[in-house]
Amino acid sequence: MRSLQYLYLLLVSVVLKTFFIPCIFATSSAVSSAPFYVPQYWKNTNFLRVIDLTTYAVRETTSIVAKNVHSEPIGEYYFPIKEEFDDHLSYIEVTEKKTDKIFQVKKAEFDSLKWVTDLFSTGHVNIFTMQYSSEKNQVYCGKSSKFKNSLLPLNADSTNVNQNQNCSRIQFYKITFDRRIDPNEKIVLVVKAIFTHTLTPYPREIAQTGRQNLLYQGNLYGNSAYPTEQQKTNIKLPTANLISYTEKPGPVSRSGNTVTYGFYYDIKPDAFEKLIVHYEFQEALLTVKGLRRDLEISHWSDNLAIEEHYNLTHDGAKLKGQFSRLQYHQTVYVHQDTTMARDFTFHLPPRASGVYYRDEIGNVSTSRLRSERDKTVLEFKPRYPLFGGWNYTWYYGYNVPLDNFLGHKSGKYILNIPFINPLKNAVYDKVQVRIILPEGASNVKVETPFPVDRETHTVLKTYFDSKGRYLVVLDKYNVVSEYSVPFQISYEYDSLELLRKPLVASTFFFWGFLLSIIYSRMEFTIGKK
């Protein structure tokens, strides 16, 4: 009887794939295109992955020894990331381990359709799985809601794409080498990927002085579009306090704050085995919802004014119950062992001056500034400690000599300054950098070591401006500390433009005095004096 059922299901799947499904794709424009096929020109002879969970952002470093098994030289390699992780990908960099050369990485195809034809090897009755996009741009994993009377029982939930690994949508990244790799030649790649908002507090609420635990979920075998001979994963934790972790399949070992999985052998492409790690993390999970960084250049005063506006949220485990000021003062000696955010530190340029720190209420006096040989350190405390789910907004600013960041070459001025001044253990949802150039600047060009999401060139009018200052606005989402690298803005500026503002101010005051003289000599009375 069971064999007849399997035969029946097999016949139904063949009929659907041969006649019914092609008709769907031929008549409906809402269904996604055919899956992207990665040519199997490579074989990973060794695949070593290190997952760093010591900070809020998950840093994954993968060392791959790839061998060209094709008959011709190859100059590209595909690296897959599942959609649920690609949505949180902030940073990706690929280098050659031997030479430290950085290879070009860009998004390639997006595999939005996966067919599963594994009939009996898993022992499940689910023999057909598809992804279907509706007119509302929704994705269904498994049976579409339009097929209510389908004869095939499916394991996947028709509204949740993440419950079945076979239905995961995959974003492929194309890695382009600086040369072509000959047949049977090997190359060692190091792929560094950083993900944000992939850690979940569990439990979601803790007491005021409670211990915070985080939950990490991922793929035990890593990301590979090619077969792998041997694979190993090391997970680095902030402490040795580990609540639970995936123990099968083995071999699995633990030493201090490190958990090791593997070696595993003969891993198929896109292999998946769920990995769960539950561990203790006694630090604040800081998310900067929005950062606006203003850089104002003044050639007249030879000064660069910097001001940064922060909108900060603590995304850690929320406070269970209400905040107790009495308990807060009674436990002052254990505050360093809790997850509350009590103070912040920023490293400023060595010659920073005129430093201020304010919030919406006004000036905040709980700050300290000290000068060191190579930097100026700003330390301050917010008006209240930050627990999970709490927010705080503030801004600070300072002035530095313009020659610290501005150079002059071939008739052009070049501003070279870091994109952000990172806050320790924080991730940024949005960063906006506004560069306010002097009035009269022209031929402005921007060069960044990474792509930005939006670049806007406009005009900003301030006091005594005749035509306004040139304003460049750079917007980037999902930012981590690795983006605190310098970018360059070049522009032309005639030294005669320095006279523009004094002339405008002089003209303004001249006409003001002239009008006042004329007004004082005018007669507004009726009749003789």
Short mmCIF file of C-alpha atoms in Angstrom, two decimals, residues 200-447:
data_model
loop_
_atom_site.label_atom_id
_atom_site.label_comp_id
_atom_site.label_asym_id
_atom_site.label_seq_id
_atom_site.Cartn_x
_atom_site.Cartn_y
_atom_site.Cartn_z
CA THR A 200 17.94 38.11 19.66
CA PRO A 201 17.73 38.68 23.44
CA TYR A 202 16.32 35.57 25.08
CA PRO A 203 14.55 35.96 27.42
CA ARG A 204 13.30 39.26 26.04
CA GLU A 205 12.85 40.85 29.49
CA ILE A 206 15.22 40.84 32.45
CA ALA A 207 15.38 42.47 35.88
CA GLN A 208 17.19 45.74 36.47
CA THR A 209 20.40 43.93 37.45
CA GLY A 210 19.63 40.70 35.56
CA ARG A 211 21.86 38.73 33.21
CA GLN A 212 21.28 39.10 29.48
CA ASN A 213 21.40 36.10 27.14
CA LEU A 214 21.47 36.26 23.36
CA LEU A 215 20.35 33.75 20.74
CA TYR A 216 22.25 33.25 17.48
CA GLN A 217 20.86 31.15 14.63
CA GLY A 218 22.66 30.30 11.42
CA ASN A 219 23.91 27.57 9.11
CA LEU A 220 26.31 25.01 10.53
CA TYR A 221 27.98 24.41 7.16
CA GLY A 222 28.46 28.00 6.06
CA ASN A 223 27.77 29.54 2.66
CA SER A 224 29.05 27.76 -0.42
CA ALA A 225 27.74 27.33 -3.95
CA TYR A 226 30.32 24.61 -4.65
CA PRO A 227 31.06 21.16 -3.22
CA THR A 228 33.42 21.14 -0.23
CA GLU A 229 35.88 18.41 0.71
CA GLN A 230 36.27 19.41 4.37
CA GLN A 231 34.65 22.12 6.45
CA LYS A 232 35.13 23.47 9.98
CA THR A 233 33.37 26.19 12.01
CA ASN A 234 34.71 27.98 15.09
CA ILE A 235 32.38 30.13 17.19
CA LYS A 236 34.04 32.74 19.39
CA LEU A 237 31.97 33.87 22.38
CA PRO A 238 32.44 36.88 24.70
CA THR A 239 32.63 34.67 27.81
CA ALA A 240 32.63 31.00 28.73
CA ASN A 241 29.05 31.29 30.05
CA LEU A 242 27.27 29.24 27.41
CA ILE A 243 23.62 28.35 28.02
CA SER A 244 23.11 25.85 25.19
CA TYR A 245 24.30 25.10 21.67
CA THR A 246 23.72 22.68 18.81
CA GLU A 247 25.48 19.39 19.60
CA LYS A 248 24.62 17.34 16.51
CA PRO A 249 25.90 16.45 14.01
CA GLY A 250 29.32 15.84 15.48
CA PRO A 251 32.15 16.17 15.96
CA VAL A 252 31.54 19.11 18.33
CA SER A 253 34.03 20.32 20.94
CA ARG A 254 34.16 23.20 23.40
CA SER A 255 37.18 24.91 24.94
CA GLY A 256 36.68 27.98 27.11
CA ASN A 257 34.76 30.56 25.09
CA THR A 258 35.15 28.72 21.77
CA VAL A 259 32.89 26.07 20.24
CA THR A 260 34.23 24.05 17.29
CA TYR A 261 32.17 22.13 14.74
CA GLY A 262 33.87 19.69 12.39
CA PHE A 263 35.71 18.70 10.40
CA TYR A 264 32.83 17.69 8.15
CA TYR A 265 33.58 16.00 4.85
CA ASP A 266 32.05 15.95 1.36
CA ILE A 267 29.57 18.79 1.89
CA LYS A 268 27.17 19.45 -0.98
CA PRO A 269 26.53 22.96 -2.38
CA ASP A 270 23.99 24.99 -0.41
CA ALA A 271 23.99 22.38 2.37
CA PHE A 272 22.07 23.48 5.44
CA GLU A 273 22.03 22.35 9.06
CA LYS A 274 20.49 24.66 11.63
CA LEU A 275 22.95 26.10 14.15
CA ILE A 276 21.73 27.60 17.44
CA VAL A 277 23.93 29.15 20.11
CA HIS A 278 22.48 30.58 23.34
CA TYR A 279 25.05 32.51 25.36
CA GLU A 280 25.50 35.27 27.91
CA PHE A 281 26.27 38.81 26.76
CA GLN A 282 26.53 41.45 29.48
CA GLU A 283 26.87 44.55 27.33
CA ALA A 284 24.45 47.08 25.94
CA LEU A 285 23.12 46.44 22.42
CA LEU A 286 23.35 49.96 21.04
CA THR A 287 21.63 50.90 17.79
CA VAL A 288 22.00 54.38 16.34
CA LYS A 289 18.69 54.85 14.57
CA GLY A 290 19.98 57.98 12.92
CA LEU A 291 23.27 59.89 12.84
CA ARG A 292 23.65 63.25 11.13
CA ARG A 293 27.27 64.39 10.82
CA ASP A 294 27.84 67.99 9.69
CA LEU A 295 31.27 69.03 8.40
CA GLU A 296 31.47 72.79 7.78
CA ILE A 297 34.57 74.17 6.03
CA SER A 298 35.61 77.78 6.50
CA HIS A 299 38.62 79.10 4.56
CA TRP A 300 38.13 82.53 6.10
CA SER A 301 38.84 81.30 9.64
CA ASP A 302 40.87 78.23 8.57
CA ASN A 303 38.52 76.05 10.61
CA LEU A 304 36.57 72.82 10.26
CA ALA A 305 33.47 72.70 12.47
CA ILE A 306 32.11 69.22 13.17
CA GLU A 307 28.75 68.48 14.79
CA GLU A 308 27.13 65.05 15.23
CA HIS A 309 23.46 64.44 16.09
CA TYR A 310 22.61 61.03 17.59
CA ASN A 311 19.33 59.17 17.98
CA LEU A 312 20.27 56.14 20.09
CA THR A 313 18.29 53.05 21.17
CA HIS A 314 19.22 50.23 23.52
CA ASP A 315 18.03 47.07 21.68
CA GLY A 316 18.94 44.64 24.44
CA ALA A 317 16.61 42.72 26.73
CA LYS A 318 13.90 45.07 27.94
CA LEU A 319 13.53 46.08 31.56
CA LYS A 320 11.12 43.80 33.39
CA GLY A 321 8.75 45.92 35.42
CA GLN A 322 9.39 49.55 36.28
CA PHE A 323 12.67 51.32 36.87
CA SER A 324 13.58 51.71 40.56
CA ARG A 325 15.79 54.67 41.44
CA LEU A 326 16.28 53.23 44.93
CA GLN A 327 17.54 49.91 43.59
CA TYR A 328 19.73 51.79 41.11
CA HIS A 329 21.58 53.57 43.95
CA GLN A 330 21.74 50.45 46.10
CA THR A 331 23.43 48.46 43.32
CA VAL A 332 25.87 51.13 42.19
CA TYR A 333 28.86 48.81 42.73
CA VAL A 334 27.56 46.21 40.27
CA HIS A 335 26.56 48.59 37.48
CA GLN A 336 29.61 47.61 35.46
CA ASP A 337 28.28 44.03 35.38
CA THR A 338 24.86 44.98 34.00
CA THR A 339 23.65 45.77 30.48
CA MET A 340 22.65 49.36 31.15
CA ALA A 341 24.46 52.05 29.12
CA ARG A 342 25.86 54.55 31.63
CA ASP A 343 28.49 56.52 29.71
CA PHE A 344 29.94 57.01 26.24
CA THR A 345 33.42 57.75 24.93
CA PHE A 346 34.49 59.41 21.69
CA HIS A 347 38.01 59.89 20.35
CA LEU A 348 38.41 63.31 18.74
CA PRO A 349 41.32 64.75 16.75
CA PRO A 350 44.31 65.83 18.86
CA ARG A 351 43.80 69.58 18.35
CA ALA A 352 40.04 69.64 18.93
CA SER A 353 38.77 72.75 20.70
CA GLY A 354 35.48 74.33 21.70
CA VAL A 355 33.97 70.95 22.54
CA TYR A 356 30.32 70.95 23.66
CA TYR A 357 27.74 68.26 24.50
CA ARG A 358 24.01 69.00 24.59
CA ASP A 359 20.63 67.33 24.29
CA GLU A 360 17.08 68.52 23.72
CA ILE A 361 16.89 70.12 27.16
CA GLY A 362 20.16 72.01 26.87
CA ASN A 363 23.77 71.73 27.95
CA VAL A 364 24.76 68.56 29.83
CA SER A 365 27.47 69.10 32.44
CA THR A 366 28.24 65.42 33.15
CA SER A 367 31.14 65.29 30.71
CA ARG A 368 34.91 65.27 30.84
CA LEU A 369 37.50 66.18 28.24
CA ARG A 370 41.15 65.19 28.32
CA SER A 371 43.98 65.60 25.84
CA GLU A 372 46.39 62.85 24.93
CA ARG A 373 49.35 62.77 22.59
CA ASP A 374 47.50 61.47 19.53
CA LYS A 375 43.85 62.24 20.36
CA THR A 376 41.38 64.15 22.47
CA VAL A 377 39.03 61.98 24.53
CA LEU A 378 35.47 63.06 25.27
CA GLU A 379 33.68 61.13 28.02
CA PHE A 380 30.12 61.94 29.04
CA LYS A 381 27.13 60.49 30.83
CA PRO A 382 23.54 60.86 29.62
CA ARG A 383 20.93 62.35 31.88
CA TYR A 384 19.68 58.85 32.73
CA PRO A 385 21.00 55.28 32.29
CA LEU A 386 19.76 53.39 29.23
CA PHE A 387 18.06 50.02 29.66
CA GLY A 388 16.68 47.76 26.97
CA GLY A 389 14.10 49.54 24.83
CA TRP A 390 15.08 53.03 26.07
CA ASN A 391 16.05 55.90 23.76
CA TYR A 392 18.29 58.95 24.06
CA THR A 393 19.04 61.82 21.67
CA TRP A 394 21.94 64.24 21.90
CA TYR A 395 24.50 66.10 19.85
CA TYR A 396 28.06 67.21 20.34
CA GLY A 397 30.48 69.33 18.35
CA TYR A 398 33.98 70.73 18.18
CA ASN A 399 36.39 72.69 15.99
CA VAL A 400 39.69 71.58 14.48
CA PRO A 401 42.26 73.42 12.36
CA LEU A 402 41.45 73.01 8.70
CA ASP A 403 44.93 71.78 7.78
CA ASN A 404 44.30 68.60 9.82
CA PHE A 405 42.05 67.26 7.06
CA LEU A 406 42.35 69.60 4.06
CA GLY A 407 45.13 69.52 1.48
CA HIS A 408 45.86 71.46 -1.69
CA LYS A 409 47.11 69.86 -4.89
CA SER A 410 47.07 70.87 -8.57
CA GLY A 411 44.79 73.82 -7.96
CA LYS A 412 42.25 71.73 -6.04
CA TYR A 413 41.42 71.40 -2.38
CA ILE A 414 40.99 67.83 -1.11
CA LEU A 415 39.14 67.05 2.11
CA ASN A 416 40.22 63.70 3.58
CA ILE A 417 38.24 62.72 6.67
CA PRO A 418 36.70 59.53 8.19
CA PHE A 419 33.12 58.78 7.24
CA ILE A 420 32.06 58.25 10.89
CA ASN A 421 33.56 58.56 14.35
CA PRO A 422 32.39 55.17 15.68
CA LEU A 423 30.63 54.62 18.98
CA LYS A 424 31.92 51.51 20.72
CA ASN A 425 29.83 48.35 20.19
CA ALA A 426 27.16 50.23 18.24
CA VAL A 427 25.56 49.64 14.85
CA TYR A 428 24.03 52.38 12.72
CA ASP A 429 20.70 52.05 10.91
CA LYS A 430 21.25 55.28 8.99
CA VAL A 431 24.18 57.68 8.66
CA GLN A 432 23.94 61.03 6.92
CA VAL A 433 27.13 63.02 6.34
CA ARG A 434 26.66 66.63 5.24
CA ILE A 435 29.70 68.46 3.89
CA ILE A 436 29.17 72.23 3.81
CA LEU A 437 31.73 73.74 1.44
CA PRO A 438 32.58 77.44 1.32
CA GLU A 439 30.50 79.73 -0.87
CA GLY A 440 31.94 79.80 -4.36
CA ALA A 441 33.26 76.21 -4.39
CA SER A 442 32.97 74.54 -7.79
CA ASN A 443 33.83 71.35 -9.68
CA VAL A 444 33.03 69.21 -6.64
CA LYS A 445 33.80 65.48 -6.79
CA VAL A 446 33.24 62.80 -4.15
CA GLU A 447 35.24 59.59 -3.80
#
